[in-house]
PDB file of C-alpha atoms in Angstrom:
ATOM      1  CA  MET A   1     150.118 103.305  89.458  1.00 49.00           C
ATOM      2  CA  PRO A   2     147.498 105.307  91.341  1.00 48.00           C
ATOM      3  CA  SER A   3     146.558 108.782  90.029  1.00 47.00           C
ATOM      4  CA  ARG A   4     148.314 111.754  91.699  1.00 50.00           C
ATOM      5  CA  LYS A   5     145.018 112.692  93.283  1.00 52.00           C
ATOM      6  CA  ASN A   6     144.616 109.339  95.063  1.00 61.00           C
ATOM      7  CA  LEU A   7     148.367 108.907  95.632  1.00 80.00           C
ATOM      8  CA  ASN A   8     149.302 107.467  98.946  1.00 93.00           C
ATOM      9  CA  ALA A   9     152.009 105.131 100.074  1.00 97.00           C
ATOM     10  CA  ILE A  10     149.877 102.033 100.398  1.00 96.00           C
ATOM     11  CA  ALA A  11     148.159 102.538  97.027  1.00 95.00           C
ATOM     12  CA  LEU A  12     151.569 102.912  95.372  1.00 97.00           C
ATOM     13  CA  LEU A  13     152.986  99.828  97.042  1.00 97.00           C
ATOM     14  CA  LYS A  14     149.820  97.769  96.207  1.00 96.00           C
ATOM     15  CA  ALA A  15     150.108  98.852  92.595  1.00 96.00           C
ATOM     16  CA  ASP A  16     153.764  97.730  92.596  1.00 97.00           C
ATOM     17  CA  HIS A  17     152.675  94.387  94.033  1.00 97.00           C
ATOM     18  CA  ARG A  18     150.111  93.852  91.249  1.00 97.00           C
ATOM     19  CA  THR A  19     152.719  94.733  88.546  1.00 97.00           C
ATOM     20  CA  VAL A  20     155.134  92.252  89.887  1.00 98.00           C
ATOM     21  CA  GLU A  21     152.542  89.473  90.238  1.00 97.00           C
ATOM     22  CA  LYS A  22     151.586  89.946  86.586  1.00 98.00           C
ATOM     23  CA  LEU A  23     155.180  89.864  85.519  1.00 98.00           C
ATOM     24  CA  PHE A  24     155.759  86.654  87.462  1.00 98.00           C
ATOM     25  CA  ALA A  25     152.598  85.095  85.895  1.00 98.00           C
ATOM     26  CA  ASP A  26     153.829  86.206  82.432  1.00 98.00           C
ATOM     27  CA  TYR A  27     157.202  84.659  83.093  1.00 98.00           C
ATOM     28  CA  GLN A  28     155.671  81.335  83.985  1.00 96.00           C
ATOM     29  CA  LYS A  29     153.742  81.295  80.673  1.00 97.00           C
ATOM     30  CA  ALA A  30     156.705  82.445  78.595  1.00 97.00           C
ATOM     31  CA  LYS A  31     158.290  79.947  76.190  1.00 95.00           C
ATOM     32  CA  SER A  32     161.131  81.736  74.449  1.00 96.00           C
ATOM     33  CA  SER A  33     164.397  82.595  76.168  1.00 96.00           C
ATOM     34  CA  ASP A  34     164.226  86.156  74.929  1.00 97.00           C
ATOM     35  CA  ARG A  35     160.756  86.718  76.509  1.00 97.00           C
ATOM     36  CA  LYS A  36     161.904  85.110  79.799  1.00 97.00           C
ATOM     37  CA  GLN A  37     164.948  87.377  79.781  1.00 97.00           C
ATOM     38  CA  THR A  38     162.970  90.598  79.230  1.00 97.00           C
ATOM     39  CA  LEU A  39     160.496  89.600  81.987  1.00 98.00           C
ATOM     40  CA  ALA A  40     163.203  88.588  84.363  1.00 98.00           C
ATOM     41  CA  LYS A  41     164.967  92.033  83.843  1.00 97.00           C
ATOM     42  CA  GLN A  42     161.679  93.821  84.342  1.00 98.00           C
ATOM     43  CA  ILE A  43     160.999  91.858  87.543  1.00 98.00           C
ATOM     44  CA  CYS A  44     164.477  92.678  88.864  1.00 97.00           C
ATOM     45  CA  LEU A  45     164.044  96.330  88.110  1.00 97.00           C
ATOM     46  CA  GLU A  46     160.563  96.560  89.689  1.00 97.00           C
ATOM     47  CA  LEU A  47     161.660  94.716  92.828  1.00 97.00           C
ATOM     48  CA  THR A  48     164.832  96.673  93.254  1.00 96.00           C
ATOM     49  CA  VAL A  49     163.031 100.007  93.045  1.00 97.00           C
ATOM     50  CA  HIS A  50     160.252  98.770  95.287  1.00 97.00           C
ATOM     51  CA  CYS A  51     162.561  97.496  97.925  1.00 96.00           C
ATOM     52  CA  LYS A  52     164.453 100.876  97.899  1.00 96.00           C
ATOM     53  CA  ILE A  53     161.506 103.080  98.305  1.00 97.00           C
ATOM     54  CA  GLU A  54     160.137 100.829 101.024  1.00 96.00           C
ATOM     55  CA  GLU A  55     163.420 100.646 102.993  1.00 95.00           C
ATOM     56  CA  ASP A  56     164.289 104.369 102.516  1.00 96.00           C
ATOM     57  CA  ILE A  57     160.926 105.923 103.042  1.00 97.00           C
ATOM     58  CA  PHE A  58     158.027 103.680 104.060  1.00 97.00           C
ATOM     59  CA  TYR A  59     159.640 101.381 106.588  1.00 96.00           C
ATOM     60  CA  PRO A  60     161.385 104.258 108.522  1.00 96.00           C
ATOM     61  CA  ALA A  61     158.042 106.148 108.760  1.00 96.00           C
ATOM     62  CA  CYS A  62     156.306 102.969 110.106  1.00 96.00           C
ATOM     63  CA  ARG A  63     159.019 102.423 112.618  1.00 95.00           C
ATOM     64  CA  ALA A  64     158.912 106.046 113.714  1.00 95.00           C
ATOM     65  CA  ASP A  65     155.090 105.833 114.219  1.00 95.00           C
ATOM     66  CA  GLY A  66     155.340 102.593 116.317  1.00 93.00           C
ATOM     67  CA  VAL A  67     154.486  99.880 113.843  1.00 93.00           C
ATOM     68  CA  GLU A  68     155.498  96.527 115.452  1.00 91.00           C
ATOM     69  CA  GLU A  69     159.268  96.211 115.378  1.00 92.00           C
ATOM     70  CA  ASP A  70     159.307  92.442 114.783  1.00 93.00           C
ATOM     71  CA  MET A  71     157.123  92.887 111.725  1.00 92.00           C
ATOM     72  CA  MET A  72     159.362  95.526 110.346  1.00 94.00           C
ATOM     73  CA  ASP A  73     162.540  93.533 111.023  1.00 94.00           C
ATOM     74  CA  GLU A  74     160.988  90.456 109.224  1.00 93.00           C
ATOM     75  CA  ALA A  75     160.216  92.638 106.233  1.00 94.00           C
ATOM     76  CA  ASN A  76     163.766  93.847 105.975  1.00 94.00           C
ATOM     77  CA  VAL A  77     165.160  90.307 106.186  1.00 94.00           C
ATOM     78  CA  GLU A  78     162.714  89.229 103.441  1.00 94.00           C
ATOM     79  CA  HIS A  79     163.923  92.070 101.303  1.00 94.00           C
ATOM     80  CA  ASP A  80     167.541  90.970 101.787  1.00 93.00           C
ATOM     81  CA  GLY A  81     166.703  87.397 100.779  1.00 93.00           C
ATOM     82  CA  ALA A  82     164.933  88.709  97.714  1.00 95.00           C
ATOM     83  CA  LYS A  83     167.881  90.928  96.842  1.00 94.00           C
ATOM     84  CA  VAL A  84     170.223  87.935  96.752  1.00 93.00           C
ATOM     85  CA  LEU A  85     168.020  86.202  94.147  1.00 95.00           C
ATOM     86  CA  VAL A  86     167.513  89.350  92.224  1.00 96.00           C
ATOM     87  CA  ALA A  87     171.292  89.772  91.958  1.00 94.00           C
ATOM     88  CA  GLU A  88     171.753  86.215  90.836  1.00 94.00           C
ATOM     89  CA  ILE A  89     168.928  86.457  88.252  1.00 96.00           C
ATOM     90  CA  GLU A  90     170.452  89.721  86.948  1.00 94.00           C
ATOM     91  CA  GLN A  91     173.808  87.920  86.423  1.00 93.00           C
ATOM     92  CA  GLY A  92     172.238  84.981  84.688  1.00 94.00           C
ATOM     93  CA  LYS A  93     170.083  84.142  81.671  1.00 95.00           C
ATOM     94  CA  PRO A  94     167.374  81.656  80.800  1.00 95.00           C
ATOM     95  CA  GLY A  95     168.822  78.269  80.172  1.00 93.00           C
ATOM     96  CA  ASP A  96     171.423  78.758  82.932  1.00 94.00           C
ATOM     97  CA  GLU A  97     171.302  76.131  85.599  1.00 94.00           C
ATOM     98  CA  PHE A  98     168.727  77.016  88.171  1.00 96.00           C
ATOM     99  CA  PHE A  99     167.605  80.203  86.434  1.00 97.00           C
ATOM    100  CA  ASP A 100     163.881  79.223  86.203  1.00 97.00           C
ATOM    101  CA  ALA A 101     164.039  77.865  89.758  1.00 97.00           C
ATOM    102  CA  LYS A 102     165.473  81.167  91.070  1.00 97.00           C
ATOM    103  CA  VAL A 103     162.685  83.161  89.332  1.00 98.00           C
ATOM    104  CA  LYS A 104     160.127  80.670  90.829  1.00 98.00           C
ATOM    105  CA  VAL A 105     161.531  80.903  94.361  1.00 97.00           C
ATOM    106  CA  LEU A 106     161.710  84.667  94.115  1.00 98.00           C
ATOM    107  CA  SER A 107     158.016  84.717  93.107  1.00 98.00           C
ATOM    108  CA  GLU A 108     157.106  82.588  96.068  1.00 97.00           C
ATOM    109  CA  MET A 109     159.112  84.772  98.411  1.00 96.00           C
ATOM    110  CA  ILE A 110     157.416  87.858  97.091  1.00 97.00           C
ATOM    111  CA  LYS A 111     153.978  86.201  97.333  1.00 96.00           C
ATOM    112  CA  HIS A 112     154.647  85.647 101.040  1.00 94.00           C
ATOM    113  CA  HIS A 113     155.987  89.187 101.558  1.00 94.00           C
ATOM    114  CA  VAL A 114     152.938  90.711  99.916  1.00 95.00           C
ATOM    115  CA  LYS A 115     150.673  88.627 102.218  1.00 93.00           C
ATOM    116  CA  GLU A 116     152.522  89.904 105.271  1.00 91.00           C
ATOM    117  CA  GLU A 117     152.199  93.479 104.033  1.00 93.00           C
ATOM    118  CA  GLU A 118     148.650  93.603 102.794  1.00 92.00           C
ATOM    119  CA  LYS A 119     146.552  90.525 103.045  1.00 85.00           C
ATOM    120  CA  LYS A 120     146.847  88.628 106.366  1.00 83.00           C
ATOM    121  CA  GLN A 121     145.053  89.754 109.454  1.00 82.00           C
ATOM    122  CA  GLY A 122     147.102  92.400 111.347  1.00 86.00           C
ATOM    123  CA  ASN A 123     149.147  93.131 108.270  1.00 91.00           C
ATOM    124  CA  MET A 124     151.732  95.865 107.967  1.00 94.00           C
ATOM    125  CA  PHE A 125     149.497  98.256 105.873  1.00 95.00           C
ATOM    126  CA  ALA A 126     146.681  98.105 108.373  1.00 94.00           C
ATOM    127  CA  LYS A 127     149.125  98.725 111.229  1.00 94.00           C
ATOM    128  CA  ALA A 128     150.526 101.634 109.342  1.00 95.00           C
ATOM    129  CA  ARG A 129     147.042 103.100 108.897  1.00 94.00           C
ATOM    130  CA  LYS A 130     146.192 102.514 112.571  1.00 94.00           C
ATOM    131  CA  ALA A 131     149.473 104.084 113.760  1.00 95.00           C
ATOM    132  CA  GLY A 132     148.670 107.260 111.749  1.00 95.00           C
ATOM    133  CA  VAL A 133     151.481 107.061 109.248  1.00 95.00           C
ATOM    134  CA  ASP A 134     151.195 110.120 106.901  1.00 95.00           C
ATOM    135  CA  LEU A 135     150.295 108.034 103.844  1.00 96.00           C
ATOM    136  CA  SER A 136     149.723 111.034 101.481  1.00 95.00           C
ATOM    137  CA  THR A 137     152.980 112.704 102.087  1.00 95.00           C
ATOM    138  CA  LEU A 138     154.883 109.419 101.969  1.00 96.00           C
ATOM    139  CA  GLY A 139     153.150 108.476  98.672  1.00 96.00           C
ATOM    140  CA  GLU A 140     154.206 111.626  96.920  1.00 95.00           C
ATOM    141  CA  GLU A 141     157.769 111.151  98.228  1.00 96.00           C
ATOM    142  CA  MET A 142     157.874 107.604  97.209  1.00 97.00           C
ATOM    143  CA  ALA A 143     156.434 108.316  93.723  1.00 96.00           C
ATOM    144  CA  THR A 144     159.069 110.921  93.134  1.00 96.00           C
ATOM    145  CA  GLU A 145     161.837 108.634  94.348  1.00 96.00           C
ATOM    146  CA  LYS A 146     160.531 105.812  92.266  1.00 97.00           C
ATOM    147  CA  LYS A 147     160.508 107.939  88.981  1.00 96.00           C
ATOM    148  CA  THR A 148     164.110 108.954  89.755  1.00 97.00           C
ATOM    149  CA  LEU A 149     165.292 105.351  90.512  1.00 96.00           C
ATOM    150  CA  VAL A 150     163.642 103.767  87.502  1.00 96.00           C
ATOM    151  CA  ALA A 151     165.319 106.366  85.198  1.00 96.00           C
ATOM    152  CA  GLU A 152     168.664 105.830  86.943  1.00 95.00           C
ATOM    153  CA  TYR A 153     168.513 102.053  86.873  1.00 94.00           C
ATOM    154  CA  LYS A 154     167.455 101.893  83.298  1.00 93.00           C
ATOM    155  CA  ASN A 155     170.363 104.144  82.385  1.00 93.00           C
ATOM    156  CA  GLU A 156     173.063 102.722  84.658  1.00 93.00           C
ATOM    157  CA  GLY A 157     171.784  99.173  85.449  1.00 90.00           C
ATOM    158  CA  LEU A 158     170.858  97.861  88.764  1.00 90.00           C
ATOM    159  CA  PRO A 159     173.091  98.526  91.728  1.00 88.00           C
ATOM    160  CA  LYS A 160     174.737  95.725  93.716  1.00 83.00           C
ATOM    161  CA  PRO A 161     172.164  95.562  96.515  1.00 76.00           C
ATOM    162  CA  PRO A 162     173.207  96.143 100.121  1.00 71.00           C
ATOM    163  CA  THR A 163     171.763  93.375 102.352  1.00 71.00           C
ATOM    164  CA  PRO A 164     172.211  94.959 105.785  1.00 71.00           C
ATOM    165  CA  THR A 165     170.489  92.180 107.697  1.00 73.00           C
ATOM    166  CA  PHE A 166     172.982  89.707 106.343  1.00 70.00           C
ATOM    167  CA  THR A 167     175.735  90.893 108.666  1.00 61.00           C
ATOM    168  CA  GLY A 168     175.896  94.370 107.204  1.00 53.00           C
ATOM    169  CA  THR A 169     177.406  93.171 103.928  1.00 53.00           C
ATOM    170  CA  GLN A 170     176.821  94.069 100.307  1.00 54.00           C
ATOM    171  CA  LEU A 171     176.658  91.497  97.478  1.00 56.00           C
ATOM    172  CA  ALA A 172     179.740  91.213  95.441  1.00 52.00           C
TER     173      ALA A 172
END
């Protein structure tokens, strides 16, 4: 994670992206079920926290400052798709039918989402900078919320994720 001195929302989100990319790469190399289970759980935790701080803090700020509505809507729908797979991975274990495939598809979904946020021309992060989103204040708020959520989720387990773009429902 970026140092407190350089903390801004985009740096924090990019650090999260790199962490998850490494976890997915490690999962692909893993041989033992125990190692795969540990990595899958960590991937699910990281993505659940990341989605929550984006949806609760970063995305609303981007919307308020006029970042393209279609881009923001797509990001929310991508999150909901990822949450469905995270919930299924959380309930399963290596060796279950489709478990490795779910982790692989989740990896591909996240790769696409990262590209939309930070890599392709006209990406969300560039638009947030251009719109004047207060990245420093958001970064501090997001870092605080992230720390709280990680502790909560490690203690209580991951919540059943709401998927509001899927007809306002929550996963059972």
